[in-house]
Amino acid sequence: MSPAVVMGPPLVVGLVLAVIAGRRGWAPPLWVALAAGAVLRLAVMLPAANDPVVPYDFGHDFVDAGQAVLNGQNPTMHLREGGWHFLPFLAYVLAGQLKLGEILGLSWGIAGRIVPVVADLVLIALVAKLAGAEKGNLRAFQYALVPLGVMVSALHGQFPPITLVFAVAALVCARSQRAHAAGLLIGLSIACTHWSVLIVPGVVLAVAGARGRLTVLGWTAGVPAAFLLSGSVFLDTSLSQLPELAARIMSTRPVVGDWGWTPLFTGGAQAESPILGRIGMVVLVLGLAAAAWWWRRADPVDLTLVLLLVFLIVTHRLGAQYLLWPVPFLLARPTRAVWPAITLASLWAAFGYLRLYEVIGVGYWASHPWWAYSSFIVIAFLVRALPWDRRVATGQATTKATTSKDAVPAVE
């Protein structure tokens, strides 16, 4: 049976309830949001675990990375090219999930999704903290029901919920002026996946004073460095190999043609293009720099939201899981176009996750061109979702200590 038939209805119900909650101001207690989130994720996780078709990275690369750690090997140095380009932190997590599955007699389909799902449930509570006391319960309930988080964690078993747990917690701590905790947490986030460096400016600016900001930056650099060195302590990476290891971690395969402007050059087909990859990196850096300057005086959460959205708008390569990155921040401080953006992003991601191309009777590669071109519609609404009217913070962050309870209510 198609996953769209099994998993689609709960996801649609979740999205509809999230939108209605915003319209009617439903703000149930946090335990209700957590319970609803757990039920929805289990409703997707259990059938996904029994689906013979799994995402390639989940079914192969993640297992290989965890097994490499259990064998004392650094997966970045031993897996296929492009199969693993992260610091060892997440590989340790994958190894732990493999051992847990072995101890409890769980299949990888269940064991491999446990940590992402738990992390996504923790995010429900963190979104409440980030949104502030007035709207916190509402935003937590909405995040619990948004399909993107459910699909990325419970269906794909991907890493963004883990990365976001540390990143959102870092911003919460930074707004409470706990510089050491904020720095440690954003360092752990970067140790998960290095794209979360985009969240560092918001965390740094949320902390008052030069000393606090230097403390954050110290931890931000120190924690990933410690995990880099851990490859020489726990794995088979010698000290002389660390520069090569760092280079491999920072590299990515230039796979283009799935999203945004690159399908215009590939005819909507997926391709590996070093030329478009190099051009894309220049476009990405320039776009992010321009956005950072334009919103340089914004609230730290808004600045974080902007950088993540602009990344999605101008990037040359994208996996559907990337679309989850801005969602906690977008819900914590919504803009007027928040729900069209989240709805379209969820639908675009569902095309691959739920294999909607099977429902309409075509193969993946046959439908890939129009799917890639349809990303322009999603991007248009991501542009609309930018906080255009919030370029300047209202008395927050840089001049005095501010807690999450002081957050200015955002536009519905």
Coordinates of C-alpha atoms in Angstrom, one line a residue:
M1 CA 0.0 0.0 0.0
S2 CA 1.3 3.5 -0.9
P3 CA 2.7 5.5 2.0
A4 CA 0.5 8.4 0.9
V5 CA -2.6 6.3 1.7
V6 CA -1.3 5.2 5.1
M7 CA 0.6 8.3 6.3
G8 CA -1.0 11.0 4.3
P9 CA -4.3 11.4 6.2
P10 CA -2.7 11.8 9.7
L11 CA -0.4 14.4 8.2
V12 CA -3.2 16.3 6.5
V13 CA -5.3 16.3 9.7
G14 CA -2.2 17.6 11.7
L15 CA -1.7 20.5 9.3
V16 CA -5.4 21.4 9.3
L17 CA -5.5 21.4 13.1
A18 CA -2.3 23.5 13.3
V19 CA -3.9 26.1 11.0
I20 CA -7.2 26.1 12.9
A21 CA -5.3 26.4 16.2
G22 CA -3.8 29.6 15.0
R23 CA -7.1 31.0 13.8
R24 CA -9.0 30.2 17.0
G25 CA -6.1 30.7 19.4
W26 CA -6.1 27.1 20.8
A27 CA -3.3 27.0 23.4
P28 CA -3.6 23.6 25.2
P29 CA -1.2 22.7 28.0
L30 CA 2.3 21.6 26.9
W31 CA 1.5 18.0 27.8
V32 CA -1.3 18.0 25.3
A33 CA 1.0 19.2 22.5
L34 CA 3.6 16.6 23.5
A35 CA 0.9 13.8 23.5
A36 CA -0.5 14.9 20.1
G37 CA 3.1 15.1 18.7
A38 CA 3.9 11.7 20.0
V39 CA 0.8 10.1 18.6
L40 CA 1.3 11.7 15.2
R41 CA 4.9 10.7 15.0
L42 CA 4.1 7.1 16.0
A43 CA 1.4 7.0 13.4
V44 CA 4.0 7.7 10.7
M45 CA 7.0 5.9 12.3
L46 CA 5.4 2.5 12.6
P47 CA 4.3 2.1 9.0
A48 CA 7.5 3.7 7.7
A49 CA 9.5 1.1 9.7
N50 CA 7.6 -1.7 7.7
D51 CA 7.9 0.0 4.3
P52 CA 10.3 -1.9 2.1
V53 CA 11.3 1.4 0.4
V54 CA 13.5 3.5 2.6
P55 CA 15.5 6.7 1.9
Y56 CA 19.0 5.6 0.7
D57 CA 20.9 7.5 3.4
F58 CA 18.8 6.0 6.2
G59 CA 18.9 2.5 4.9
H60 CA 22.6 2.5 3.9
D61 CA 24.8 5.5 4.9
F62 CA 23.5 5.8 8.5
V63 CA 23.9 2.1 9.1
D64 CA 27.3 2.1 7.6
A65 CA 28.4 5.1 9.7
G66 CA 27.2 3.6 12.9
Q67 CA 28.8 0.3 12.1
A68 CA 32.0 2.0 11.3
V69 CA 32.1 3.6 14.7
L70 CA 31.4 0.2 16.4
N71 CA 34.4 -1.1 14.4
G72 CA 36.6 1.7 15.6
Q73 CA 36.7 3.4 12.2
N74 CA 36.0 7.0 11.3
P75 CA 33.1 6.9 8.8
T76 CA 34.2 10.1 7.0
M77 CA 37.4 8.3 5.9
H78 CA 35.8 4.9 5.1
L79 CA 32.3 5.4 3.6
R80 CA 31.6 6.1 -0.1
E81 CA 32.3 9.5 -1.4
G82 CA 29.6 11.9 -0.2
G83 CA 28.1 9.2 2.0
W84 CA 29.3 10.8 5.3
H85 CA 30.8 14.3 5.6
F86 CA 30.1 15.1 9.3
L87 CA 32.0 15.3 12.5
P88 CA 31.9 12.0 14.5
F89 CA 29.1 13.2 16.9
L90 CA 26.2 11.9 14.9
A91 CA 28.0 8.7 14.0
Y92 CA 28.3 8.1 17.7
V93 CA 24.6 8.6 18.0
L94 CA 24.0 6.2 15.1
A95 CA 26.3 3.6 16.7
G96 CA 24.3 4.0 19.9
Q97 CA 21.0 3.4 18.1
L98 CA 22.4 0.3 16.5
K99 CA 23.4 -1.1 19.9
L100 CA 20.1 -0.1 21.4
G101 CA 18.3 -2.0 18.6
E102 CA 20.5 -5.0 19.1
I103 CA 19.9 -5.0 22.9
L104 CA 16.1 -4.5 22.6
G105 CA 15.6 -6.6 19.5
L106 CA 14.4 -3.7 17.4
S107 CA 14.8 -3.5 13.7
W108 CA 16.8 -0.6 12.3
G109 CA 13.5 0.8 10.9
I110 CA 12.5 1.5 14.5
A111 CA 15.9 1.9 16.3
G112 CA 17.2 4.3 13.7
R113 CA 14.3 6.7 14.1
I114 CA 14.2 6.9 17.9
V115 CA 16.6 9.7 18.5
P116 CA 15.3 12.0 15.7
V117 CA 11.7 11.5 16.9
V118 CA 12.6 12.1 20.6
A119 CA 14.6 15.2 19.5
D120 CA 11.5 16.4 17.5
L121 CA 9.4 16.0 20.6
V122 CA 11.8 18.0 22.7
L123 CA 11.6 20.7 20.0
I124 CA 7.9 21.1 20.8
A125 CA 8.8 22.3 24.3
L126 CA 11.7 24.4 23.1
V127 CA 9.5 26.2 20.5
A128 CA 7.2 27.1 23.5
K129 CA 10.2 28.6 25.3
L130 CA 11.4 30.5 22.3
A131 CA 8.0 31.9 21.5
G132 CA 7.5 33.3 25.1
A133 CA 4.9 32.9 27.7
E134 CA 2.0 34.6 25.9
K135 CA 2.0 32.4 22.7
G136 CA 4.2 29.5 23.8
N137 CA 1.6 26.8 24.2
L138 CA -0.1 27.7 20.9
R139 CA 3.2 27.6 19.0
A140 CA 4.2 24.3 20.7
F141 CA 0.9 22.7 19.7
Q142 CA 1.3 23.9 16.1
Y143 CA 4.9 22.6 15.9
A144 CA 3.7 19.2 17.2
L145 CA 1.3 19.0 14.2
V146 CA 3.3 20.4 11.3
P147 CA 4.0 17.7 8.8
L148 CA 7.5 18.7 8.0
G149 CA 8.9 17.8 11.4
V150 CA 6.9 14.6 11.4
M151 CA 8.2 13.5 8.0
V152 CA 11.8 14.4 8.6
S153 CA 12.0 12.7 12.0
A154 CA 9.5 9.8 11.9
L155 CA 9.6 8.9 8.2
H156 CA 13.1 9.9 7.0
G157 CA 14.9 9.5 10.4
Q158 CA 17.1 12.4 9.4
F159 CA 19.3 14.7 11.5
P160 CA 17.7 18.2 11.5
P161 CA 15.6 17.7 14.6
I162 CA 18.8 16.7 16.5
T163 CA 20.7 19.7 15.2
L164 CA 17.7 22.0 15.9
V165 CA 17.3 20.8 19.5
F166 CA 20.7 22.2 20.3
A167 CA 20.3 25.3 18.2
V168 CA 16.9 26.4 19.6
A169 CA 18.1 25.6 23.1
A170 CA 21.1 27.8 22.5
L171 CA 18.9 30.7 21.5
V172 CA 16.7 30.2 24.5
C173 CA 19.8 30.2 26.8
A174 CA 21.3 33.2 25.0
R175 CA 18.1 35.3 25.5
S176 CA 18.4 34.4 29.2
Q177 CA 22.0 35.6 29.2
R178 CA 23.5 32.1 30.0
A179 CA 26.5 32.5 27.7
H180 CA 28.3 29.3 28.6
A181 CA 25.2 27.2 28.1
A182 CA 24.4 29.0 24.8
G183 CA 27.9 28.5 23.5
L184 CA 28.1 24.8 24.5
L185 CA 24.7 24.1 22.9
I186 CA 25.4 25.9 19.6
G187 CA 28.7 24.2 19.5
L188 CA 27.0 20.8 19.8
S189 CA 24.6 21.9 17.0
I190 CA 27.5 22.6 14.7
A191 CA 29.1 19.3 15.7
C192 CA 25.9 17.6 14.4
T193 CA 25.8 19.3 11.0
H194 CA 27.8 22.4 10.0
W195 CA 24.9 24.2 8.3
S196 CA 23.9 25.4 11.8
V197 CA 26.7 27.9 11.6
L198 CA 23.9 30.1 10.2
I199 CA 22.4 30.2 13.7
V200 CA 25.6 31.4 15.4
P201 CA 25.1 35.1 14.6
G202 CA 21.6 35.1 16.3
V203 CA 23.0 33.3 19.4
V204 CA 25.9 35.7 19.7
L205 CA 23.8 38.8 19.3
A206 CA 21.3 37.6 21.8
V207 CA 24.0 37.7 24.5
A208 CA 24.7 41.1 26.0
G209 CA 28.3 42.4 26.2
A210 CA 31.6 41.6 24.6
R211 CA 32.7 39.1 27.3
G212 CA 29.5 37.1 26.9
R213 CA 29.7 37.0 23.2
L214 CA 33.4 35.9 23.3
T215 CA 32.4 33.2 25.6
V216 CA 29.8 31.9 23.1
L217 CA 32.3 32.1 20.3
G218 CA 34.9 30.2 22.4
W219 CA 32.5 27.3 23.0
T220 CA 31.2 27.5 19.4
A221 CA 34.8 26.8 18.2
G222 CA 35.8 24.5 21.0
V223 CA 33.1 21.9 20.9
P224 CA 33.4 20.9 17.2
A225 CA 37.2 20.9 17.6
A226 CA 36.8 18.5 20.5
F227 CA 34.7 16.1 18.3
L228 CA 37.2 16.5 15.5
L229 CA 40.0 15.4 17.8
S230 CA 37.9 12.6 19.2
G231 CA 38.5 10.7 15.9
S232 CA 42.1 10.3 17.1
V233 CA 41.1 9.1 20.5
F234 CA 38.2 6.8 19.9
L235 CA 38.5 6.0 16.1
D236 CA 41.3 5.2 13.7
T237 CA 42.1 8.8 12.5
S238 CA 45.7 9.7 13.2
L239 CA 46.6 13.3 14.2
S240 CA 48.3 13.7 10.8
Q241 CA 45.0 12.9 9.1
L242 CA 43.0 15.6 10.9
P243 CA 43.5 18.2 8.1
E244 CA 42.3 15.7 5.5
L245 CA 39.4 14.8 7.8
A246 CA 38.4 18.5 8.2
A247 CA 38.6 19.0 4.4
R248 CA 36.3 16.0 3.8
I249 CA 33.8 17.2 6.4
M250 CA 33.6 20.7 4.8
S251 CA 33.2 19.3 1.3
T252 CA 29.9 18.4 -0.3
R253 CA 29.0 16.7 -3.6
P254 CA 27.7 19.3 -6.1
V255 CA 24.4 17.5 -6.7
V256 CA 22.1 20.1 -8.4
G257 CA 18.9 20.2 -10.4
D258 CA 16.4 19.4 -7.6
W259 CA 15.5 22.9 -6.4
G260 CA 15.6 26.6 -7.3
W261 CA 17.6 28.1 -10.1
T262 CA 19.8 25.0 -11.0
P263 CA 17.0 23.1 -12.8
L264 CA 17.1 25.9 -15.4
F265 CA 20.5 24.6 -16.3
T266 CA 19.9 20.9 -16.0
G267 CA 16.5 20.7 -17.6
G268 CA 14.9 19.7 -14.3
A269 CA 17.1 16.6 -14.1
Q270 CA 19.3 15.8 -11.1
A271 CA 23.0 16.1 -12.0
E272 CA 26.4 16.4 -10.4
S273 CA 28.0 19.6 -11.6
P274 CA 31.2 21.0 -10.1
I275 CA 30.7 24.2 -12.1
L276 CA 27.2 24.9 -10.9
G277 CA 28.4 23.9 -7.4
R278 CA 31.2 26.6 -7.4
I279 CA 28.8 29.2 -8.8
G280 CA 26.2 28.2 -6.3
M281 CA 28.6 28.7 -3.4
V282 CA 29.3 32.2 -4.6
V283 CA 25.6 33.0 -5.0
L284 CA 24.9 31.5 -1.5
V285 CA 27.6 33.4 0.3
L286 CA 26.6 36.7 -1.4
G287 CA 22.9 36.1 -0.7
L288 CA 23.6 35.3 3.0
A289 CA 25.9 38.3 3.3
A290 CA 23.3 40.7 1.8
A291 CA 20.6 39.3 4.1
A292 CA 22.8 39.6 7.2
W293 CA 23.5 43.2 6.4
W294 CA 19.9 44.1 5.6
W295 CA 18.6 42.5 8.8
R296 CA 21.7 43.3 10.9
R297 CA 19.6 45.2 13.6
A298 CA 16.8 42.7 13.7
D299 CA 15.8 40.6 16.7
P300 CA 18.3 37.7 17.0
V301 CA 15.5 35.2 16.3
D302 CA 14.4 37.1 13.3
L303 CA 18.0 37.3 12.0
T304 CA 18.3 33.5 12.5
L305 CA 15.0 33.0 10.6
V306 CA 16.2 35.2 7.8
L307 CA 19.5 33.5 7.3
L308 CA 17.8 30.0 7.2
L309 CA 15.1 31.2 4.8
V310 CA 17.6 33.0 2.5
F311 CA 19.7 29.8 2.4
L312 CA 16.7 27.9 1.1
I313 CA 15.8 30.6 -1.3
V314 CA 19.2 30.9 -3.1
T315 CA 20.8 27.5 -2.5
H316 CA 22.0 25.4 -5.4
R317 CA 21.5 22.0 -3.7
L318 CA 18.7 20.9 -1.3
G319 CA 17.4 17.8 0.4
A320 CA 13.7 17.9 1.5
Q321 CA 14.9 17.7 5.2
Y322 CA 16.5 21.1 4.8
L323 CA 13.0 22.7 4.7
L324 CA 12.5 21.9 8.4
W325 CA 15.4 24.3 9.4
P326 CA 13.5 27.5 9.7
V327 CA 10.2 26.1 11.0
P328 CA 10.8 26.4 14.8
F329 CA 11.9 30.0 14.4
L330 CA 9.1 30.8 11.9
L331 CA 6.5 29.5 14.4
A332 CA 8.1 31.2 17.4
R333 CA 7.9 34.6 15.6
P334 CA 5.4 34.1 12.7
T335 CA 5.1 36.4 9.7
R336 CA 2.0 37.0 7.7
A337 CA 2.9 34.3 5.1
V338 CA 3.9 31.6 7.6
W339 CA 1.2 29.1 6.8
P340 CA 1.2 29.3 3.0
A341 CA 5.0 28.8 3.2
I342 CA 4.8 25.9 5.6
T343 CA 2.0 24.2 3.7
L344 CA 3.7 24.4 0.3
A345 CA 7.0 23.3 1.8
S346 CA 5.3 20.3 3.4
L347 CA 3.6 19.4 0.1
W348 CA 6.8 19.7 -1.8
A349 CA 8.6 17.5 0.7
A350 CA 5.7 15.0 0.7
F351 CA 6.1 14.4 -3.0
G352 CA 9.3 12.5 -2.3
Y353 CA 8.6 11.2 1.2
L354 CA 5.1 9.8 0.5
R355 CA 5.9 8.9 -3.1
L356 CA 3.0 11.0 -4.5
Y357 CA 4.3 10.4 -8.0
E358 CA 3.1 6.8 -7.6
V359 CA -0.4 8.0 -6.7
I360 CA -0.6 9.9 -10.0
G361 CA 0.8 6.9 -11.9
V362 CA 4.3 8.1 -13.0
G363 CA 7.9 7.2 -12.0
Y364 CA 10.1 9.4 -9.9
W365 CA 12.5 10.4 -12.6
A366 CA 9.7 11.0 -15.1
S367 CA 8.1 13.4 -12.6
H368 CA 11.3 14.9 -11.4
P369 CA 11.5 17.9 -13.8
W370 CA 8.1 19.4 -13.0
W371 CA 8.8 18.7 -9.3
A372 CA 12.0 20.6 -9.5
Y373 CA 10.4 23.5 -11.4
S374 CA 7.6 23.6 -8.8
S375 CA 10.1 24.6 -6.2
F376 CA 9.9 28.1 -7.6
I377 CA 6.4 28.4 -6.2
V378 CA 7.6 27.3 -2.8
I379 CA 10.5 29.7 -3.0
A380 CA 8.2 32.6 -3.8
F381 CA 6.3 31.9 -0.6
L382 CA 9.5 31.6 1.4
V383 CA 10.4 35.1 0.2
R384 CA 7.0 36.3 1.4
A385 CA 7.6 34.6 4.7
L386 CA 10.7 36.8 5.4
P387 CA 10.1 39.3 8.2
W388 CA 10.2 42.3 5.9
D389 CA 8.6 44.6 8.5
R390 CA 10.9 43.5 11.4
R391 CA 14.3 44.7 10.3
V392 CA 15.0 46.5 13.6
A393 CA 14.6 44.9 17.1
T394 CA 12.3 46.6 19.5
G395 CA 14.6 47.2 22.4
Q396 CA 15.9 43.6 22.6
A397 CA 19.2 41.7 22.8
T398 CA 22.1 44.1 22.4
T399 CA 21.6 46.6 25.1
K400 CA 20.1 44.7 28.0
A401 CA 19.5 41.2 29.2
T402 CA 16.3 39.8 27.7
T403 CA 14.5 36.6 28.6
S404 CA 12.2 34.5 26.4
K405 CA 9.3 35.9 28.3
D406 CA 10.1 39.4 27.0
A407 CA 9.8 38.3 23.4
V408 CA 7.7 40.8 21.4
P409 CA 4.5 39.0 20.1
A410 CA 4.9 38.4 16.4
V411 CA 2.4 38.9 13.6
E412 CA -0.1 36.1 13.3

